[in-house]
Each structure stands twice: as C-alpha cells, then as structure tokens.
Amino acid sequence: MKNTQSFLLMLLIFLAVGGVNAVLGLLVLSYALISKFWFVILYIPSLVLLGVLFSRIKFPNTIYRMGGWSLVVGFLGLLGIVFYSIFIENIDEKVLYIFVSIATTGMIITYPFLQTEK
C-alpha cells in the first residue's frame, strides 16, 4: 500500500511539473510566433536536434572535414563582421546570424569527431 501511494505521489509530481513545462512551452511558442525574433527562438531547438543527430550517427571523414571548414569560415566571418561593425558601420543582424549558424553547425559536426572513445 505504501509503495503504491509513493508511486502515485511521484506520478502526480511528474504530471504537475510536466503540465507547468507544457504551459511555459506554449507561452514561449506563442511569443516566438508573434515576435520579430521568432527565427532566433526557433533556432535553438533545431541546434539541439542537429547535435543529437550528429552525435548518434557515424559519418564519413569528408563530412567532418566540411564541418571543420564550416567552423573556420563561421568564426572568420564573425570576426570580420564584428570588426567591420565596430570600426566602419553597423551591419544588419541577419548577416551576423548567418555566420553564427555556420559556426555552430561546424561545432555540432566536429564535436563528436573530436571525442575520444575510452
């Protein structure tokens, strides 16, 4: 009887936490849909999904080399944009987001390749 009650209490706690998380998730989604930064907010789950994909699947070395080049190009583009916007004039944020996405895609691709198996 005591095990059943503790199990039901634990289930109730999980349902309460899950319900709160679902409501907060819907609020964030609704804010993302009406906000002008919806592409930035929806970009985060896509990065998580890409990271899970590249950590679970073994790809050929060519893909990992392309990820390394993507990382280099993304960081060089970010440096160029930062210095250009500091010293010359401001640049549109979308160009900055493009190079950030290139760099993060390179990080996601090359991270599992750099991990050593024990």
mmCIF file with all atom_site columns, C-alpha atoms in Angstrom:
data_model
loop_
_atom_site.group_PDB
_atom_site.id
_atom_site.type_symbol
_atom_site.label_atom_id
_atom_site.label_alt_id
_atom_site.label_comp_id
_atom_site.label_asym_id
_atom_site.label_entity_id
_atom_site.label_seq_id
_atom_site.pdbx_PDB_ins_code
_atom_site.Cartn_x
_atom_site.Cartn_y
_atom_site.Cartn_z
_atom_site.occupancy
_atom_site.B_iso_or_equiv
_atom_site.pdbx_formal_charge
_atom_site.auth_seq_id
_atom_site.auth_comp_id
_atom_site.auth_asym_id
_atom_site.auth_atom_id
_atom_site.pdbx_PDB_model_num
ATOM 1   C CA . MET A 1 1   ? 0.000  0.000  0.000   1.00 0.00 ? 1   MET A CA 1
ATOM 2   C CA . LYS A 1 2   ? 2.794  2.380  0.908   1.00 0.00 ? 2   LYS A CA 1
ATOM 3   C CA . ASN A 1 3   ? 4.643  1.675  -2.344  1.00 0.00 ? 3   ASN A CA 1
ATOM 4   C CA . THR A 1 4   ? 1.503  2.393  -4.345  1.00 0.00 ? 4   THR A CA 1
ATOM 5   C CA . GLN A 1 5   ? 0.951  5.696  -2.547  1.00 0.00 ? 5   GLN A CA 1
ATOM 6   C CA . SER A 1 6   ? 4.548  6.791  -3.066  1.00 0.00 ? 6   SER A CA 1
ATOM 7   C CA . PHE A 1 7   ? 4.320  5.808  -6.737  1.00 0.00 ? 7   PHE A CA 1
ATOM 8   C CA . LEU A 1 8   ? 1.095  7.785  -7.177  1.00 0.00 ? 8   LEU A CA 1
ATOM 9   C CA . LEU A 1 9   ? 2.612  10.777 -5.408  1.00 0.00 ? 9   LEU A CA 1
ATOM 10  C CA . MET A 1 10  ? 5.665  10.621 -7.645  1.00 0.00 ? 10  MET A CA 1
ATOM 11  C CA . LEU A 1 11  ? 3.420  10.329 -10.715 1.00 0.00 ? 11  LEU A CA 1
ATOM 12  C CA . LEU A 1 12  ? 1.395  13.334 -9.562  1.00 0.00 ? 12  LEU A CA 1
ATOM 13  C CA . ILE A 1 13  ? 4.572  15.392 -9.120  1.00 0.00 ? 13  ILE A CA 1
ATOM 14  C CA . PHE A 1 14  ? 5.769  14.421 -12.603 1.00 0.00 ? 14  PHE A CA 1
ATOM 15  C CA . LEU A 1 15  ? 2.406  15.350 -14.102 1.00 0.00 ? 15  LEU A CA 1
ATOM 16  C CA . ALA A 1 16  ? 2.400  18.715 -12.305 1.00 0.00 ? 16  ALA A CA 1
ATOM 17  C CA . VAL A 1 17  ? 5.930  19.537 -13.444 1.00 0.00 ? 17  VAL A CA 1
ATOM 18  C CA . GLY A 1 18  ? 5.111  18.352 -16.966 1.00 0.00 ? 18  GLY A CA 1
ATOM 19  C CA . GLY A 1 19  ? 1.968  20.480 -17.040 1.00 0.00 ? 19  GLY A CA 1
ATOM 20  C CA . VAL A 1 20  ? 3.860  23.577 -15.944 1.00 0.00 ? 20  VAL A CA 1
ATOM 21  C CA . ASN A 1 21  ? 6.541  22.892 -18.550 1.00 0.00 ? 21  ASN A CA 1
ATOM 22  C CA . ALA A 1 22  ? 3.900  22.412 -21.242 1.00 0.00 ? 22  ALA A CA 1
ATOM 23  C CA . VAL A 1 23  ? 2.250  25.730 -20.373 1.00 0.00 ? 23  VAL A CA 1
ATOM 24  C CA . LEU A 1 24  ? 5.597  27.523 -20.360 1.00 0.00 ? 24  LEU A CA 1
ATOM 25  C CA . GLY A 1 25  ? 6.482  25.895 -23.670 1.00 0.00 ? 25  GLY A CA 1
ATOM 26  C CA . LEU A 1 26  ? 3.224  27.093 -25.213 1.00 0.00 ? 26  LEU A CA 1
ATOM 27  C CA . LEU A 1 27  ? 3.858  30.610 -23.906 1.00 0.00 ? 27  LEU A CA 1
ATOM 28  C CA . VAL A 1 28  ? 7.349  30.646 -25.417 1.00 0.00 ? 28  VAL A CA 1
ATOM 29  C CA . LEU A 1 29  ? 5.989  29.277 -28.696 1.00 0.00 ? 29  LEU A CA 1
ATOM 30  C CA . SER A 1 30  ? 3.245  31.904 -28.837 1.00 0.00 ? 30  SER A CA 1
ATOM 31  C CA . TYR A 1 31  ? 5.777  34.634 -28.079 1.00 0.00 ? 31  TYR A CA 1
ATOM 32  C CA . ALA A 1 32  ? 8.016  33.245 -30.808 1.00 0.00 ? 32  ALA A CA 1
ATOM 33  C CA . LEU A 1 33  ? 5.193  33.328 -33.342 1.00 0.00 ? 33  LEU A CA 1
ATOM 34  C CA . ILE A 1 34  ? 4.194  36.935 -32.640 1.00 0.00 ? 34  ILE A CA 1
ATOM 35  C CA . SER A 1 35  ? 7.696  38.257 -32.044 1.00 0.00 ? 35  SER A CA 1
ATOM 36  C CA . LYS A 1 36  ? 10.011 39.631 -34.686 1.00 0.00 ? 36  LYS A CA 1
ATOM 37  C CA . PHE A 1 37  ? 12.751 37.370 -33.275 1.00 0.00 ? 37  PHE A CA 1
ATOM 38  C CA . TRP A 1 38  ? 10.859 34.127 -33.880 1.00 0.00 ? 38  TRP A CA 1
ATOM 39  C CA . PHE A 1 39  ? 13.655 32.806 -36.100 1.00 0.00 ? 39  PHE A CA 1
ATOM 40  C CA . VAL A 1 40  ? 16.160 33.199 -33.260 1.00 0.00 ? 40  VAL A CA 1
ATOM 41  C CA . ILE A 1 41  ? 13.923 31.461 -30.727 1.00 0.00 ? 41  ILE A CA 1
ATOM 42  C CA . LEU A 1 42  ? 13.082 28.541 -33.031 1.00 0.00 ? 42  LEU A CA 1
ATOM 43  C CA . TYR A 1 43  ? 16.755 28.237 -33.971 1.00 0.00 ? 43  TYR A CA 1
ATOM 44  C CA . ILE A 1 44  ? 17.651 26.816 -30.533 1.00 0.00 ? 44  ILE A CA 1
ATOM 45  C CA . PRO A 1 45  ? 15.625 23.551 -30.814 1.00 0.00 ? 45  PRO A CA 1
ATOM 46  C CA . SER A 1 46  ? 16.970 22.973 -34.310 1.00 0.00 ? 46  SER A CA 1
ATOM 47  C CA . LEU A 1 47  ? 20.516 23.209 -32.926 1.00 0.00 ? 47  LEU A CA 1
ATOM 48  C CA . VAL A 1 48  ? 19.680 20.653 -30.261 1.00 0.00 ? 48  VAL A CA 1
ATOM 49  C CA . LEU A 1 49  ? 18.208 18.290 -32.863 1.00 0.00 ? 49  LEU A CA 1
ATOM 50  C CA . LEU A 1 50  ? 21.261 18.681 -35.097 1.00 0.00 ? 50  LEU A CA 1
ATOM 51  C CA . GLY A 1 51  ? 23.554 17.997 -32.160 1.00 0.00 ? 51  GLY A CA 1
ATOM 52  C CA . VAL A 1 52  ? 21.669 14.822 -31.283 1.00 0.00 ? 52  VAL A CA 1
ATOM 53  C CA . LEU A 1 53  ? 21.716 13.701 -34.917 1.00 0.00 ? 53  LEU A CA 1
ATOM 54  C CA . PHE A 1 54  ? 25.442 14.212 -35.372 1.00 0.00 ? 54  PHE A CA 1
ATOM 55  C CA . SER A 1 55  ? 26.313 12.622 -32.040 1.00 0.00 ? 55  SER A CA 1
ATOM 56  C CA . ARG A 1 56  ? 24.317 9.442  -32.772 1.00 0.00 ? 56  ARG A CA 1
ATOM 57  C CA . ILE A 1 57  ? 25.281 8.762  -36.392 1.00 0.00 ? 57  ILE A CA 1
ATOM 58  C CA . LYS A 1 58  ? 28.780 7.939  -37.636 1.00 0.00 ? 58  LYS A CA 1
ATOM 59  C CA . PHE A 1 59  ? 29.524 9.900  -40.795 1.00 0.00 ? 59  PHE A CA 1
ATOM 60  C CA . PRO A 1 60  ? 32.421 9.642  -43.256 1.00 0.00 ? 60  PRO A CA 1
ATOM 61  C CA . ASN A 1 61  ? 35.513 11.766 -42.655 1.00 0.00 ? 61  ASN A CA 1
ATOM 62  C CA . THR A 1 62  ? 34.562 14.086 -45.532 1.00 0.00 ? 62  THR A CA 1
ATOM 63  C CA . ILE A 1 63  ? 31.559 15.362 -43.570 1.00 0.00 ? 63  ILE A CA 1
ATOM 64  C CA . TYR A 1 64  ? 33.758 16.049 -40.555 1.00 0.00 ? 64  TYR A CA 1
ATOM 65  C CA . ARG A 1 65  ? 36.261 17.932 -42.737 1.00 0.00 ? 65  ARG A CA 1
ATOM 66  C CA . MET A 1 66  ? 33.414 20.043 -44.123 1.00 0.00 ? 66  MET A CA 1
ATOM 67  C CA . GLY A 1 67  ? 32.324 20.705 -40.543 1.00 0.00 ? 67  GLY A CA 1
ATOM 68  C CA . GLY A 1 68  ? 35.837 21.870 -39.691 1.00 0.00 ? 68  GLY A CA 1
ATOM 69  C CA . TRP A 1 69  ? 35.881 24.221 -42.665 1.00 0.00 ? 69  TRP A CA 1
ATOM 70  C CA . SER A 1 70  ? 32.428 25.458 -41.694 1.00 0.00 ? 70  SER A CA 1
ATOM 71  C CA . LEU A 1 71  ? 33.742 26.211 -38.217 1.00 0.00 ? 71  LEU A CA 1
ATOM 72  C CA . VAL A 1 72  ? 36.713 28.152 -39.613 1.00 0.00 ? 72  VAL A CA 1
ATOM 73  C CA . VAL A 1 73  ? 34.607 30.098 -42.130 1.00 0.00 ? 73  VAL A CA 1
ATOM 74  C CA . GLY A 1 74  ? 31.971 30.896 -39.497 1.00 0.00 ? 74  GLY A CA 1
ATOM 75  C CA . PHE A 1 75  ? 34.482 32.234 -36.986 1.00 0.00 ? 75  PHE A CA 1
ATOM 76  C CA . LEU A 1 76  ? 36.375 34.252 -39.611 1.00 0.00 ? 76  LEU A CA 1
ATOM 77  C CA . GLY A 1 77  ? 33.071 35.701 -40.811 1.00 0.00 ? 77  GLY A CA 1
ATOM 78  C CA . LEU A 1 78  ? 32.100 36.593 -37.247 1.00 0.00 ? 78  LEU A CA 1
ATOM 79  C CA . LEU A 1 79  ? 35.438 38.306 -36.661 1.00 0.00 ? 79  LEU A CA 1
ATOM 80  C CA . GLY A 1 80  ? 35.096 40.216 -39.924 1.00 0.00 ? 80  GLY A CA 1
ATOM 81  C CA . ILE A 1 81  ? 31.572 41.351 -39.102 1.00 0.00 ? 81  ILE A CA 1
ATOM 82  C CA . VAL A 1 82  ? 32.476 42.385 -35.559 1.00 0.00 ? 82  VAL A CA 1
ATOM 83  C CA . PHE A 1 83  ? 35.479 44.452 -36.636 1.00 0.00 ? 83  PHE A CA 1
ATOM 84  C CA . TYR A 1 84  ? 33.604 45.942 -39.599 1.00 0.00 ? 84  TYR A CA 1
ATOM 85  C CA . SER A 1 85  ? 30.657 46.951 -37.439 1.00 0.00 ? 85  SER A CA 1
ATOM 86  C CA . ILE A 1 86  ? 32.909 48.418 -34.730 1.00 0.00 ? 86  ILE A CA 1
ATOM 87  C CA . PHE A 1 87  ? 35.198 50.473 -36.950 1.00 0.00 ? 87  PHE A CA 1
ATOM 88  C CA . ILE A 1 88  ? 33.207 51.271 -40.091 1.00 0.00 ? 88  ILE A CA 1
ATOM 89  C CA . GLU A 1 89  ? 29.415 50.969 -39.825 1.00 0.00 ? 89  GLU A CA 1
ATOM 90  C CA . ASN A 1 90  ? 26.673 48.772 -38.438 1.00 0.00 ? 90  ASN A CA 1
ATOM 91  C CA . ILE A 1 91  ? 25.675 45.616 -40.286 1.00 0.00 ? 91  ILE A CA 1
ATOM 92  C CA . ASP A 1 92  ? 22.243 44.020 -40.419 1.00 0.00 ? 92  ASP A CA 1
ATOM 93  C CA . GLU A 1 93  ? 21.716 41.382 -37.730 1.00 0.00 ? 93  GLU A CA 1
ATOM 94  C CA . LYS A 1 94  ? 20.682 38.733 -40.248 1.00 0.00 ? 94  LYS A CA 1
ATOM 95  C CA . VAL A 1 95  ? 24.193 38.658 -41.716 1.00 0.00 ? 95  VAL A CA 1
ATOM 96  C CA . LEU A 1 96  ? 25.566 38.104 -38.219 1.00 0.00 ? 96  LEU A CA 1
ATOM 97  C CA . TYR A 1 97  ? 23.073 35.272 -37.643 1.00 0.00 ? 97  TYR A CA 1
ATOM 98  C CA . ILE A 1 98  ? 24.169 33.605 -40.882 1.00 0.00 ? 98  ILE A CA 1
ATOM 99  C CA . PHE A 1 99  ? 27.787 33.401 -39.736 1.00 0.00 ? 99  PHE A CA 1
ATOM 100 C CA . VAL A 1 100 ? 26.731 32.330 -36.238 1.00 0.00 ? 100 VAL A CA 1
ATOM 101 C CA . SER A 1 101 ? 24.713 29.490 -37.758 1.00 0.00 ? 101 SER A CA 1
ATOM 102 C CA . ILE A 1 102 ? 27.658 28.473 -39.960 1.00 0.00 ? 102 ILE A CA 1
ATOM 103 C CA . ALA A 1 103 ? 29.979 28.401 -36.943 1.00 0.00 ? 103 ALA A CA 1
ATOM 104 C CA . THR A 1 104 ? 27.551 26.498 -34.718 1.00 0.00 ? 104 THR A CA 1
ATOM 105 C CA . THR A 1 105 ? 26.863 23.958 -37.450 1.00 0.00 ? 105 THR A CA 1
ATOM 106 C CA . GLY A 1 106 ? 30.606 23.413 -37.722 1.00 0.00 ? 106 GLY A CA 1
ATOM 107 C CA . MET A 1 107 ? 30.843 22.957 -33.954 1.00 0.00 ? 107 MET A CA 1
ATOM 108 C CA . ILE A 1 108 ? 27.991 20.459 -33.958 1.00 0.00 ? 108 ILE A CA 1
ATOM 109 C CA . ILE A 1 109 ? 29.529 18.432 -36.779 1.00 0.00 ? 109 ILE A CA 1
ATOM 110 C CA . THR A 1 110 ? 33.085 18.364 -35.436 1.00 0.00 ? 110 THR A CA 1
ATOM 111 C CA . TYR A 1 111 ? 32.328 17.817 -31.737 1.00 0.00 ? 111 TYR A CA 1
ATOM 112 C CA . PRO A 1 112 ? 31.536 14.065 -31.946 1.00 0.00 ? 112 PRO A CA 1
ATOM 113 C CA . PHE A 1 113 ? 34.563 13.579 -34.200 1.00 0.00 ? 113 PHE A CA 1
ATOM 114 C CA . LEU A 1 114 ? 36.850 15.148 -31.591 1.00 0.00 ? 114 LEU A CA 1
ATOM 115 C CA . GLN A 1 115 ? 35.551 12.954 -28.768 1.00 0.00 ? 115 GLN A CA 1
ATOM 116 C CA . THR A 1 116 ? 37.792 10.037 -27.924 1.00 0.00 ? 116 THR A CA 1
ATOM 117 C CA . GLU A 1 117 ? 36.301 6.681  -27.094 1.00 0.00 ? 117 GLU A CA 1
ATOM 118 C CA . LYS A 1 118 ? 37.525 5.011  -23.939 1.00 0.00 ? 118 LYS A CA 1
#
